C-alpha atoms as an extended CHARMM CRD file, in Angstrom:
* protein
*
       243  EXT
         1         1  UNK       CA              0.0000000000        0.0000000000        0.0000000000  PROA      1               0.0000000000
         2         2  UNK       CA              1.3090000000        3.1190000000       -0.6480000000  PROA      2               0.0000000000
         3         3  UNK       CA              4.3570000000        2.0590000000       -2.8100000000  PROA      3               0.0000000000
         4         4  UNK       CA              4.8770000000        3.3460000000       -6.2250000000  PROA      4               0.0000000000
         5         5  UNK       CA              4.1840000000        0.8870000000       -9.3570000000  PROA      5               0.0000000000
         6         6  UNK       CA              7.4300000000        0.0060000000      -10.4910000000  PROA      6               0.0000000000
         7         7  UNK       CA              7.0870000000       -0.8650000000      -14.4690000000  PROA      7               0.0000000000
         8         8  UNK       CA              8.0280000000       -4.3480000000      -15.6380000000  PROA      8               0.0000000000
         9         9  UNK       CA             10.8350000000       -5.4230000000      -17.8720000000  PROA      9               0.0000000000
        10        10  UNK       CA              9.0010000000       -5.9650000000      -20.9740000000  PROA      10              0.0000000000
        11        11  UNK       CA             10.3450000000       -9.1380000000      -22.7930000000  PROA      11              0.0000000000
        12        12  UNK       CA             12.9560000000       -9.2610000000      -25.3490000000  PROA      12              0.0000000000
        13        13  UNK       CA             14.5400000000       -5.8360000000      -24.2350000000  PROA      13              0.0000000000
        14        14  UNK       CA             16.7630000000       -4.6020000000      -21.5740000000  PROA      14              0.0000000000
        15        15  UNK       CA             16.3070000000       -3.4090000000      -18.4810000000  PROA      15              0.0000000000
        16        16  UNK       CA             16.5420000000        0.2590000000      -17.2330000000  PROA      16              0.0000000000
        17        17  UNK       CA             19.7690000000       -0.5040000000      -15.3100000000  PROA      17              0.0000000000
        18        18  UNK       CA             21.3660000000       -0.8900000000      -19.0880000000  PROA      18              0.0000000000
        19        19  UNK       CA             19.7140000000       -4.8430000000      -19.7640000000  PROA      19              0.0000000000
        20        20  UNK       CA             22.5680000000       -7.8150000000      -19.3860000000  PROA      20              0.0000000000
        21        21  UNK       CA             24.2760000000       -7.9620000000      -22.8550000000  PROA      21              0.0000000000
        22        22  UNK       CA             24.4590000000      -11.5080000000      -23.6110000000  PROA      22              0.0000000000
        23        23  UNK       CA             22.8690000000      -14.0320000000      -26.0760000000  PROA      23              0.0000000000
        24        24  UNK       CA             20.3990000000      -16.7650000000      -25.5510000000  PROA      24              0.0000000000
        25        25  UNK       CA             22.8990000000      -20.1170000000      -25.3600000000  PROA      25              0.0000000000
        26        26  UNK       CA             20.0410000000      -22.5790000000      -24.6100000000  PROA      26              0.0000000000
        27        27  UNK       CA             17.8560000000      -24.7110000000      -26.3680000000  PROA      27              0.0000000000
        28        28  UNK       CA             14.4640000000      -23.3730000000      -26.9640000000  PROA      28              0.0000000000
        29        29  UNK       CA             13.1520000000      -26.8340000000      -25.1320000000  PROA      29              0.0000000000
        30        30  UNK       CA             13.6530000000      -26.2200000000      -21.7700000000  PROA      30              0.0000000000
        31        31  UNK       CA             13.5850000000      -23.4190000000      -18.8660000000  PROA      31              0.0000000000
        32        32  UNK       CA             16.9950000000      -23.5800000000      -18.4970000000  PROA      32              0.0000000000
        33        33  UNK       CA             17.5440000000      -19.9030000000      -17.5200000000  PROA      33              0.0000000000
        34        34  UNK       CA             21.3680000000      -19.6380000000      -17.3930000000  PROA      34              0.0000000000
        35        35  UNK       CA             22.0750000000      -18.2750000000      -20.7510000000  PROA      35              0.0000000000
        36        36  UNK       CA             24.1190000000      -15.7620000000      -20.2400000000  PROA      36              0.0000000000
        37        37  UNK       CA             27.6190000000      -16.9200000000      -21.2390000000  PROA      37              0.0000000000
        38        38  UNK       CA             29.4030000000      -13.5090000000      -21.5840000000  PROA      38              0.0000000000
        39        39  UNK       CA             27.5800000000      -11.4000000000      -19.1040000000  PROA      39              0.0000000000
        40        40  UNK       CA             29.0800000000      -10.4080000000      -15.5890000000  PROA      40              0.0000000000
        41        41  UNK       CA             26.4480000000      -11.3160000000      -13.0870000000  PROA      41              0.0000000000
        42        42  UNK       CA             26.1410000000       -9.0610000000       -9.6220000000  PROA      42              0.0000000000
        43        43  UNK       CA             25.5050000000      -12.0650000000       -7.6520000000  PROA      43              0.0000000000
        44        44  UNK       CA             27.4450000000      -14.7930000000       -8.7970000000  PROA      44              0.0000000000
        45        45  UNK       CA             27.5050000000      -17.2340000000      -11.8490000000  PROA      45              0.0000000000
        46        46  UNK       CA             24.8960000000      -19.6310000000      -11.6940000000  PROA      46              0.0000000000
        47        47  UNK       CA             25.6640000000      -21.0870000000      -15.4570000000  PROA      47              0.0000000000
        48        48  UNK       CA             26.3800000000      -24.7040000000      -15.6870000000  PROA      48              0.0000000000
        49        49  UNK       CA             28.8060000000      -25.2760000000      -18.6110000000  PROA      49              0.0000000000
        50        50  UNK       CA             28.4590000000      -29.2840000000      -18.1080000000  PROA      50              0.0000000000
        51        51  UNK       CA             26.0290000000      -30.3980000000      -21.1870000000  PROA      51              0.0000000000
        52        52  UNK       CA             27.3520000000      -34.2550000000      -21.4570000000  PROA      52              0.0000000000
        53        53  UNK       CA             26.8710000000      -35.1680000000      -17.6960000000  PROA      53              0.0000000000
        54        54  UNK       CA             23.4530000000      -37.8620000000      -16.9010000000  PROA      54              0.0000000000
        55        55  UNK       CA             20.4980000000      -36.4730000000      -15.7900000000  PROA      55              0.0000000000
        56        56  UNK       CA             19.0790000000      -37.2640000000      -12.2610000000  PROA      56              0.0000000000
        57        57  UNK       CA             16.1910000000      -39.1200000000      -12.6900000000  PROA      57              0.0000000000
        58        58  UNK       CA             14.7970000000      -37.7890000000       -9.4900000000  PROA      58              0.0000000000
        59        59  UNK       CA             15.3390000000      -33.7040000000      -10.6400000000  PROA      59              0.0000000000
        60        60  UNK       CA             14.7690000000      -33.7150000000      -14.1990000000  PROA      60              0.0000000000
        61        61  UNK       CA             10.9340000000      -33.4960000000      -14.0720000000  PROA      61              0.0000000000
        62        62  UNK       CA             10.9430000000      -31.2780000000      -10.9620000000  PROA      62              0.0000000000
        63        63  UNK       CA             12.9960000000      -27.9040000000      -12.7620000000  PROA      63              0.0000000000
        64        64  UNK       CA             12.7390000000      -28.5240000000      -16.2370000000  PROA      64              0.0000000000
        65        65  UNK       CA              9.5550000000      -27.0010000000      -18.3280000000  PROA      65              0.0000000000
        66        66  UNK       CA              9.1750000000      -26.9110000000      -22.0220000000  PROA      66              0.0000000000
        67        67  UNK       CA              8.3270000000      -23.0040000000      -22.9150000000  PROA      67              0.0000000000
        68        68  UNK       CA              6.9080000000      -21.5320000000      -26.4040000000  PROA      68              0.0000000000
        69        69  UNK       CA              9.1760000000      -18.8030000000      -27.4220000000  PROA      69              0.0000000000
        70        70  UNK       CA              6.9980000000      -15.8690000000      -26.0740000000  PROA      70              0.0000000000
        71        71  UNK       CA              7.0330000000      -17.3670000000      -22.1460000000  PROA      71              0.0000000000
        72        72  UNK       CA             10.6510000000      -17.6490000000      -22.6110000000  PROA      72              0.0000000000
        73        73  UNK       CA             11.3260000000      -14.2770000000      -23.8700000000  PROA      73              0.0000000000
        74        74  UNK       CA              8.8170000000      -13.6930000000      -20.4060000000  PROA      74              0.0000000000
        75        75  UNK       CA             11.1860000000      -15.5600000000      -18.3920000000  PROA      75              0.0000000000
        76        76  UNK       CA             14.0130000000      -13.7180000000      -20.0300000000  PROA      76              0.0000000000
        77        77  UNK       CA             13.1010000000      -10.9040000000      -19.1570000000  PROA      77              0.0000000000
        78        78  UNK       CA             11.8370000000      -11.3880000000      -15.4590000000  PROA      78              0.0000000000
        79        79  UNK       CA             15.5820000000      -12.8380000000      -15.0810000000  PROA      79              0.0000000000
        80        80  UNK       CA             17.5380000000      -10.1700000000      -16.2890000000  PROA      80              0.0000000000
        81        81  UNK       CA             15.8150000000       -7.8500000000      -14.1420000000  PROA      81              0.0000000000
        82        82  UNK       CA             16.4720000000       -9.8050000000      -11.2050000000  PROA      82              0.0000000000
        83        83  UNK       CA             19.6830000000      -10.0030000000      -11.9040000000  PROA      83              0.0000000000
        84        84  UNK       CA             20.5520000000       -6.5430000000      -12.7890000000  PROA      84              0.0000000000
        85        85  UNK       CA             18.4910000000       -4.8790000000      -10.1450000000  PROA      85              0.0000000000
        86        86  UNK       CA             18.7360000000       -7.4390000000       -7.0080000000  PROA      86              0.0000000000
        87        87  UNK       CA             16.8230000000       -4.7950000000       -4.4500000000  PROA      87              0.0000000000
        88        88  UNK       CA             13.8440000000       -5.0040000000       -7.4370000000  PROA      88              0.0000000000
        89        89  UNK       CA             10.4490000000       -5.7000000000       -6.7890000000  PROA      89              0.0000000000
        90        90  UNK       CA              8.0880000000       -7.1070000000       -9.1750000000  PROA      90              0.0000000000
        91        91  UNK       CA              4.5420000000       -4.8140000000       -8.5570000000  PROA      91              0.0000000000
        92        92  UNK       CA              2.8030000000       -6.1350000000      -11.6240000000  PROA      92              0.0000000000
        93        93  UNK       CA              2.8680000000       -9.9690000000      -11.9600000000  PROA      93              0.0000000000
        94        94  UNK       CA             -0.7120000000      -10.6700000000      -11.9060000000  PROA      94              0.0000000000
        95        95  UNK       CA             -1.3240000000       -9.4040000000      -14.8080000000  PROA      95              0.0000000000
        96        96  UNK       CA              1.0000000000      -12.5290000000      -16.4110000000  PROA      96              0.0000000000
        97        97  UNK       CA             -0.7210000000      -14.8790000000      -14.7480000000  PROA      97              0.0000000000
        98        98  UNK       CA             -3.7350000000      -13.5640000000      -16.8610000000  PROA      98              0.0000000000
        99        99  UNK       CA             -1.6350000000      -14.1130000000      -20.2630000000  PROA      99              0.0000000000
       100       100  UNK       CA             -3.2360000000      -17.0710000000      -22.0730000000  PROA      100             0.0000000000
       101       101  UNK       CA              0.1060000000      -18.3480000000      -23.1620000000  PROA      101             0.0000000000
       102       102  UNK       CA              1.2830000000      -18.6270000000      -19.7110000000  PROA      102             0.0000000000
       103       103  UNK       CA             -2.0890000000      -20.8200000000      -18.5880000000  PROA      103             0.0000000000
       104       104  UNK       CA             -1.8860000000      -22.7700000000      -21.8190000000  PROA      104             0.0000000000
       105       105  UNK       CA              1.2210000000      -23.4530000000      -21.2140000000  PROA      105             0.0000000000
       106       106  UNK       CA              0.7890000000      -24.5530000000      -17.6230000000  PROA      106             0.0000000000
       107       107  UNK       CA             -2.1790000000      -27.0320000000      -18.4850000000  PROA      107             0.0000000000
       108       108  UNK       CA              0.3900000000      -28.6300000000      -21.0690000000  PROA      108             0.0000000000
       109       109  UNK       CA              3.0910000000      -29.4960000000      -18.3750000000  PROA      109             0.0000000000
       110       110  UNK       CA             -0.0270000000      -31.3020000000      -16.5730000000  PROA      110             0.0000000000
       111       111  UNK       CA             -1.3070000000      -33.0170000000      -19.6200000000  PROA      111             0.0000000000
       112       112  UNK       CA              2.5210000000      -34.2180000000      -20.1210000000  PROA      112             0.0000000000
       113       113  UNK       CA              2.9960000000      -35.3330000000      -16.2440000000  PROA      113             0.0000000000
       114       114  UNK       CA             -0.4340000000      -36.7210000000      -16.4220000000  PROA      114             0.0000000000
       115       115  UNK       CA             -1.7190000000      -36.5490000000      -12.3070000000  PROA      115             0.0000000000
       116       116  UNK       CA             -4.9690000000      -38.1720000000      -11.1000000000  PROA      116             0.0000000000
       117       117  UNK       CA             -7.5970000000      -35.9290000000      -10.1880000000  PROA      117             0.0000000000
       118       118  UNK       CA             -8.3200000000      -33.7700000000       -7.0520000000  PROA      118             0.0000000000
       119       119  UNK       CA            -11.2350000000      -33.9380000000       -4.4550000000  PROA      119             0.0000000000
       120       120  UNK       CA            -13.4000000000      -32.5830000000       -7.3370000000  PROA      120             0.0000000000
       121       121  UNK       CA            -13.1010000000      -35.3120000000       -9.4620000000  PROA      121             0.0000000000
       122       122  UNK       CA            -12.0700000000      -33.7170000000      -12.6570000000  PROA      122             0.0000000000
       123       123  UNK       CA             -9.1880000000      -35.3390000000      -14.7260000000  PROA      123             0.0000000000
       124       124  UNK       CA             -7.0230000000      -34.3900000000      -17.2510000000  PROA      124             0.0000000000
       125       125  UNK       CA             -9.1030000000      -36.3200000000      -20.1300000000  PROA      125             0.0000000000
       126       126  UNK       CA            -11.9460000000      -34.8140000000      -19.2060000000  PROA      126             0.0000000000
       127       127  UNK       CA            -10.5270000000      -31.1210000000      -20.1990000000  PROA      127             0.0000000000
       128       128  UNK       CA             -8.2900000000      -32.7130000000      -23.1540000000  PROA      128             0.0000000000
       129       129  UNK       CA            -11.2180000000      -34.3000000000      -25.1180000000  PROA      129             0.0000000000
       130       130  UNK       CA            -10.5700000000      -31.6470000000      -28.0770000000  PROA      130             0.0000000000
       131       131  UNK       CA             -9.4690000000      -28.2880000000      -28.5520000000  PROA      131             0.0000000000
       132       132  UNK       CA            -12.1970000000      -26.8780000000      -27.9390000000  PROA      132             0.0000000000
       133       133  UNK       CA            -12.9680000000      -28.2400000000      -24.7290000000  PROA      133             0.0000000000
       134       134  UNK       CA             -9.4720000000      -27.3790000000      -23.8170000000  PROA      134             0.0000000000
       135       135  UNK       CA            -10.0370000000      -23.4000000000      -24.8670000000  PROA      135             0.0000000000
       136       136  UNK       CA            -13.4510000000      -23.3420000000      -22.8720000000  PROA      136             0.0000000000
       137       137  UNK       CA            -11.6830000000      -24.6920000000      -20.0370000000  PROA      137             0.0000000000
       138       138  UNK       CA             -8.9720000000      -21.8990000000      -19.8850000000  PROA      138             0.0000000000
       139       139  UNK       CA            -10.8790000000      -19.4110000000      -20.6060000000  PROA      139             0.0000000000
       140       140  UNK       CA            -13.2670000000      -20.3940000000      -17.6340000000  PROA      140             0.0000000000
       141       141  UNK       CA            -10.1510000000      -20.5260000000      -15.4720000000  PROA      141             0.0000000000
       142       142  UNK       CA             -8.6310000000      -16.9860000000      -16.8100000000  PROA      142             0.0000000000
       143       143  UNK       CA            -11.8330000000      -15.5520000000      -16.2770000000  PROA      143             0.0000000000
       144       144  UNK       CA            -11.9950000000      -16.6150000000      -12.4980000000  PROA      144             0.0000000000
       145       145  UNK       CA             -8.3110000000      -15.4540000000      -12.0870000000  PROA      145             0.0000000000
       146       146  UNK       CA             -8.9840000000      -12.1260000000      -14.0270000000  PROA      146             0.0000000000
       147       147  UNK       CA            -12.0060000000      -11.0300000000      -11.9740000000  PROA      147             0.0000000000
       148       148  UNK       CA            -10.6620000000      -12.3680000000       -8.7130000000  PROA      148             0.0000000000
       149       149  UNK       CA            -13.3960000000      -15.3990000000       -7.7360000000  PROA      149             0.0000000000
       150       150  UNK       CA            -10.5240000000      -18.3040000000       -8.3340000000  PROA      150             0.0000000000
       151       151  UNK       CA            -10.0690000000      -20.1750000000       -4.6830000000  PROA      151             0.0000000000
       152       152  UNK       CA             -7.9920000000      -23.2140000000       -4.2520000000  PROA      152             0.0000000000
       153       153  UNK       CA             -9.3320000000      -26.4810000000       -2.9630000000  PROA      153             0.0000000000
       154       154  UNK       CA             -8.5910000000      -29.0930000000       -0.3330000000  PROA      154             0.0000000000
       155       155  UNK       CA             -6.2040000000      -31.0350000000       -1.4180000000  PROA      155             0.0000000000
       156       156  UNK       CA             -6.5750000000      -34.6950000000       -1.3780000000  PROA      156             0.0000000000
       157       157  UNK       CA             -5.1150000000      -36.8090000000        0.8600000000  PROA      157             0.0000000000
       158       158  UNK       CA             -3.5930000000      -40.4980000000        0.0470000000  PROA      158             0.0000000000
       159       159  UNK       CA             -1.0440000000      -42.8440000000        1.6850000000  PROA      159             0.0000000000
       160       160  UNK       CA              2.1250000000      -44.1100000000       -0.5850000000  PROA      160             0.0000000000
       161       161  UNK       CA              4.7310000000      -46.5840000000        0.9250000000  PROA      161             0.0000000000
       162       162  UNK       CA              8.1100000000      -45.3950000000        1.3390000000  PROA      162             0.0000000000
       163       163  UNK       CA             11.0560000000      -47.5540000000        0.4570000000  PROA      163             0.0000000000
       164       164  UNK       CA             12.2360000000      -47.6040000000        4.0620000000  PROA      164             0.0000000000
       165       165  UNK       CA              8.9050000000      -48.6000000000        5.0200000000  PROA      165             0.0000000000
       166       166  UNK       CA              6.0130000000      -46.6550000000        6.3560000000  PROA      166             0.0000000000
       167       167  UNK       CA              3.8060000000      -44.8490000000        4.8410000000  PROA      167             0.0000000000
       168       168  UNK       CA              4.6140000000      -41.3250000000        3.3830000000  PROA      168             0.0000000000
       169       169  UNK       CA              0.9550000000      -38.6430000000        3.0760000000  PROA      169             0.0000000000
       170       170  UNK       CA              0.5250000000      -37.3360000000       -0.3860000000  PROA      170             0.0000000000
       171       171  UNK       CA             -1.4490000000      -34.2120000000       -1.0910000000  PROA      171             0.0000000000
       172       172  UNK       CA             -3.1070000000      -34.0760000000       -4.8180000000  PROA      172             0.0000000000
       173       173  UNK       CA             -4.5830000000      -30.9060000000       -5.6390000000  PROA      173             0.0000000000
       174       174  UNK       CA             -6.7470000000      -30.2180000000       -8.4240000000  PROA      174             0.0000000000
       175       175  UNK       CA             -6.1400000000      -29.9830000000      -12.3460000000  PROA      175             0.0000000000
       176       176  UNK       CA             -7.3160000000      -26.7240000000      -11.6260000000  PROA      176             0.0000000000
       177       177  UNK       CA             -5.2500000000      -25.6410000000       -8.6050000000  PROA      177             0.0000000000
       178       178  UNK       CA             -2.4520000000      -27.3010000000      -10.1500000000  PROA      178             0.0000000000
       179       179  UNK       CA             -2.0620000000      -25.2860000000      -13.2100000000  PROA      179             0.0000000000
       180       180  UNK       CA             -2.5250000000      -22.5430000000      -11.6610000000  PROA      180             0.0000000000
       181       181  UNK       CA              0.7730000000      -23.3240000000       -9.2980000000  PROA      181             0.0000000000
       182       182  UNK       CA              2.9070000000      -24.2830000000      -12.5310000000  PROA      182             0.0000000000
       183       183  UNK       CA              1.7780000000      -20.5260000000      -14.3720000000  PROA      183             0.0000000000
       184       184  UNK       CA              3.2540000000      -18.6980000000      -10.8100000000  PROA      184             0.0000000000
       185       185  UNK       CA              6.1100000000      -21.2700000000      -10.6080000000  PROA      185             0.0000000000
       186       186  UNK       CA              6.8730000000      -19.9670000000      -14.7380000000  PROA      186             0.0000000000
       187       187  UNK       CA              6.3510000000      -16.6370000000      -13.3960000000  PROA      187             0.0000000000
       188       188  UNK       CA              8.2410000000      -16.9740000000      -10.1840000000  PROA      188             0.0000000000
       189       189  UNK       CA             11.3660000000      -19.5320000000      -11.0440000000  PROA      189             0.0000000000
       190       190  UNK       CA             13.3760000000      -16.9100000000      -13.4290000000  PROA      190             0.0000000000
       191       191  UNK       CA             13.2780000000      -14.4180000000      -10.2130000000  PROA      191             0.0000000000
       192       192  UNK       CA             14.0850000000      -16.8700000000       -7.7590000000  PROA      192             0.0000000000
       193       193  UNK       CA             16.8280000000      -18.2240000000       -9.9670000000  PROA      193             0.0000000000
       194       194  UNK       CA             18.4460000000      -15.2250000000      -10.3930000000  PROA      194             0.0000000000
       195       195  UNK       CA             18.8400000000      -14.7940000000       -6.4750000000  PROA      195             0.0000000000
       196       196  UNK       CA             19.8690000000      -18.3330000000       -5.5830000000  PROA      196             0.0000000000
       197       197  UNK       CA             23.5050000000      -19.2670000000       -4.4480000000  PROA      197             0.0000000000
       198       198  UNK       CA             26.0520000000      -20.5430000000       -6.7850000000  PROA      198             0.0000000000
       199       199  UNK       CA             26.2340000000      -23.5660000000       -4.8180000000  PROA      199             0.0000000000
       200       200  UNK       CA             22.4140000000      -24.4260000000       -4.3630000000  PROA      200             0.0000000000
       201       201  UNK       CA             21.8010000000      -27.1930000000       -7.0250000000  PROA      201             0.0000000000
       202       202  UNK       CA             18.2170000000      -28.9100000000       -5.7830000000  PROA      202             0.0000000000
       203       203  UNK       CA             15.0080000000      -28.2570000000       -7.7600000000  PROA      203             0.0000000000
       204       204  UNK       CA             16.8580000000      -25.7500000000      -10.4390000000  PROA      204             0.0000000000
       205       205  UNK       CA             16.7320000000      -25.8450000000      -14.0590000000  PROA      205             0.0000000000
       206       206  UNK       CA             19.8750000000      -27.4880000000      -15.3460000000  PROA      206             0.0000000000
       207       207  UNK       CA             21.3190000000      -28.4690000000      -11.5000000000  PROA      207             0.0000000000
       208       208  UNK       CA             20.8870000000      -31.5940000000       -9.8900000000  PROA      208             0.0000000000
       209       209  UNK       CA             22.5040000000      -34.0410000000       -7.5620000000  PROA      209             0.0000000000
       210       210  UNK       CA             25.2540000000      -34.8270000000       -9.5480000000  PROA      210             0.0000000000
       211       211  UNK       CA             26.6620000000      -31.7240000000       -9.5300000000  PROA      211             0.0000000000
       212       212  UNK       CA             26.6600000000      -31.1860000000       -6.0320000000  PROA      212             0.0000000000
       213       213  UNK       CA             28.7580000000      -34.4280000000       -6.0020000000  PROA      213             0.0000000000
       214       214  UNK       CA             31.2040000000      -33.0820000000       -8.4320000000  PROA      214             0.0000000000
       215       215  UNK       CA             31.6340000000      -29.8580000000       -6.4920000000  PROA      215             0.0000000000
       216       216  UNK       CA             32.4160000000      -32.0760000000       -3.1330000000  PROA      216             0.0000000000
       217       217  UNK       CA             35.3230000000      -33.6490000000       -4.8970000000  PROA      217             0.0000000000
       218       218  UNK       CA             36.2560000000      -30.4210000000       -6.4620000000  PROA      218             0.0000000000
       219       219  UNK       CA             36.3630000000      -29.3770000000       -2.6790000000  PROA      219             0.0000000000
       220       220  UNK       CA             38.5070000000      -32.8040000000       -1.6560000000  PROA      220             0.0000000000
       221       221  UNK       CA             41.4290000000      -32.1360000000       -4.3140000000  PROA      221             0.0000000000
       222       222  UNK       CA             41.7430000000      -28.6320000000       -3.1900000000  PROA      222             0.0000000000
       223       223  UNK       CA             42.6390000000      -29.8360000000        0.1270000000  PROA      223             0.0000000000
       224       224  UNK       CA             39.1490000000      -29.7670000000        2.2420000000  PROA      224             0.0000000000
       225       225  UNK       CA             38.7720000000      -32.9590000000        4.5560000000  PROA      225             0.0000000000
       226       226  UNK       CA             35.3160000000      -32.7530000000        6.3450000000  PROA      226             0.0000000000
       227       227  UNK       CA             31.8660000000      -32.6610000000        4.9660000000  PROA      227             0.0000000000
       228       228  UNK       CA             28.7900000000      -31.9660000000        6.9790000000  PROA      228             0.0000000000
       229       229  UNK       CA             25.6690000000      -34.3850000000        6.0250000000  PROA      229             0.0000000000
       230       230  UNK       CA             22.6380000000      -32.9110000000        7.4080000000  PROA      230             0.0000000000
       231       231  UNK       CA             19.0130000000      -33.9310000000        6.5170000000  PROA      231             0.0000000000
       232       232  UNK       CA             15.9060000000      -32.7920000000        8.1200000000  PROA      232             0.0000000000
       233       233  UNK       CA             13.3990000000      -36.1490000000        9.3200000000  PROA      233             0.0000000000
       234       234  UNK       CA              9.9270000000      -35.1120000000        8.0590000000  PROA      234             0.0000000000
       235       235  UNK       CA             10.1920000000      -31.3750000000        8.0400000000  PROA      235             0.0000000000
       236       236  UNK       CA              7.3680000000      -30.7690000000        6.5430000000  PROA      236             0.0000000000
       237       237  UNK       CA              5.3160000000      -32.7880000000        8.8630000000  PROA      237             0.0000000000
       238       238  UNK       CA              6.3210000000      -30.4310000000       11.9850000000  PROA      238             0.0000000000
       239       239  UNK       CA              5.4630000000      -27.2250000000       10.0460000000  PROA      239             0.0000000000
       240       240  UNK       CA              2.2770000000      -25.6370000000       12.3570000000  PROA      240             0.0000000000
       241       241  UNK       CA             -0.6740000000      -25.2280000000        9.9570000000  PROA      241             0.0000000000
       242       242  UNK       CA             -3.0700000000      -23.9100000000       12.1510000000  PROA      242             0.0000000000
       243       243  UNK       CA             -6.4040000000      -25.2100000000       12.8680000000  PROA      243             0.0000000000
């Protein structure tokens, strides 16, 4: 309240602290958002120059989105603001939520992962039966988000084993609610990215596990002898929700 609207970075163009010269070295296929080979970056390289190593099963599906041109040049341009201006903050994001691009493209990425349906019942068939079906059902959406009446739903609750026993809870929101998380993760990521530490390689496009390995032996051959393994049991079970 109060604060002045700052304007948004439009896509494709530089930023008003001068932009971050640098070309596009990606593939077109992925969200991979550290394309900047030349550029000098305020807050530390985050550009992974290892394109032959394997992919971690576990990571690949988790950080890595396939974009049409225009939500790239989006993401593009979210990220080089970030980057250029780290004390920016983005005023105006709702409004991309609204584009249809950035929905369609969010009900693709669950058409492609293919989830079971929420506590309403709806599946993905049922809103990919044809084109038109598939239009209808955006637009509905957009039109909920646009004047404000969207609401998320419970999320459904089921049991899956764990393969050191037990049972682990699963929460499986709706096609609906669900699309509407992957358009402000496609929103959100290139910001994020641009903020994270070098070293922080879980759940980003292009870094996974392996890496982190390589940069632990990378530490070992430059002379360090102790490494700190640290997990947290069930974290997100002792997280106070409220009643």
């Amino acid at each position: 309240m109060g604060a002045k609207s700052q304007p948004l970075a439009q896509a494709g163009q530089a930023s008003e602290a001068g932009g971050v010269a640098g070309e596009v070295g990606v593939p077109h296929s992925s969200v991979d958002l550290h394309y900047f080979k030349r550029c000098k970056e305020p807050r530390g390289d985050t550009y992974s120059t290892r394109r032959s190593e394997a992919k971690d099963a576990g990571m690949a599906g988790a950080t890595q989105i396939i974009t049409p041109n225009k939500v790239r040049e989006l993401q593009i341009a979210l990220y080089r603001k970030a980057k250029a201006q780290p004390k920016y903050r983005f005023w105006s994001l709702y409004g991309e939520l609204l584009r249809p691009d950035v929905l369609a493209t969010a009900l693709e990425v669950q058409i492609r992962n293919d989830g079971a349906a929420g506590v309403d019942g709806e599946t993905l068939d049922s809103i990919n039966v044809n084109p038109e079906k598939r239009q209808q059902w955006l637009d509905r959406l957009r039109e909920e988000l646009r004047t404000k009446r969207y609401r998320p739903s419970p999320v459904r609750r089921v049991m899956i084993p764990k393969n050191s026993g037990g049972l682990r809870p699963l929460g499986i929101p709706t096609v609906q609610d669900r699309v509407v998380q992957t358009a402000v993760c496609l929103l959100l990521m290139p910001i994020w990215e641009a903020d994270f530490h070098p070293h922080s390689y879980g759940f980003r496009p292009k870094r996974r596990a392996h890496q982190a390995i390589d940069a632990i032996v990378q530490g070992v051959h430059q002379g360090y002898t102790e490494i700190i393994d640290a997990d947290l049991t069930q974290y997100y079970d002792m997280i106070p929700t409220g009643d």
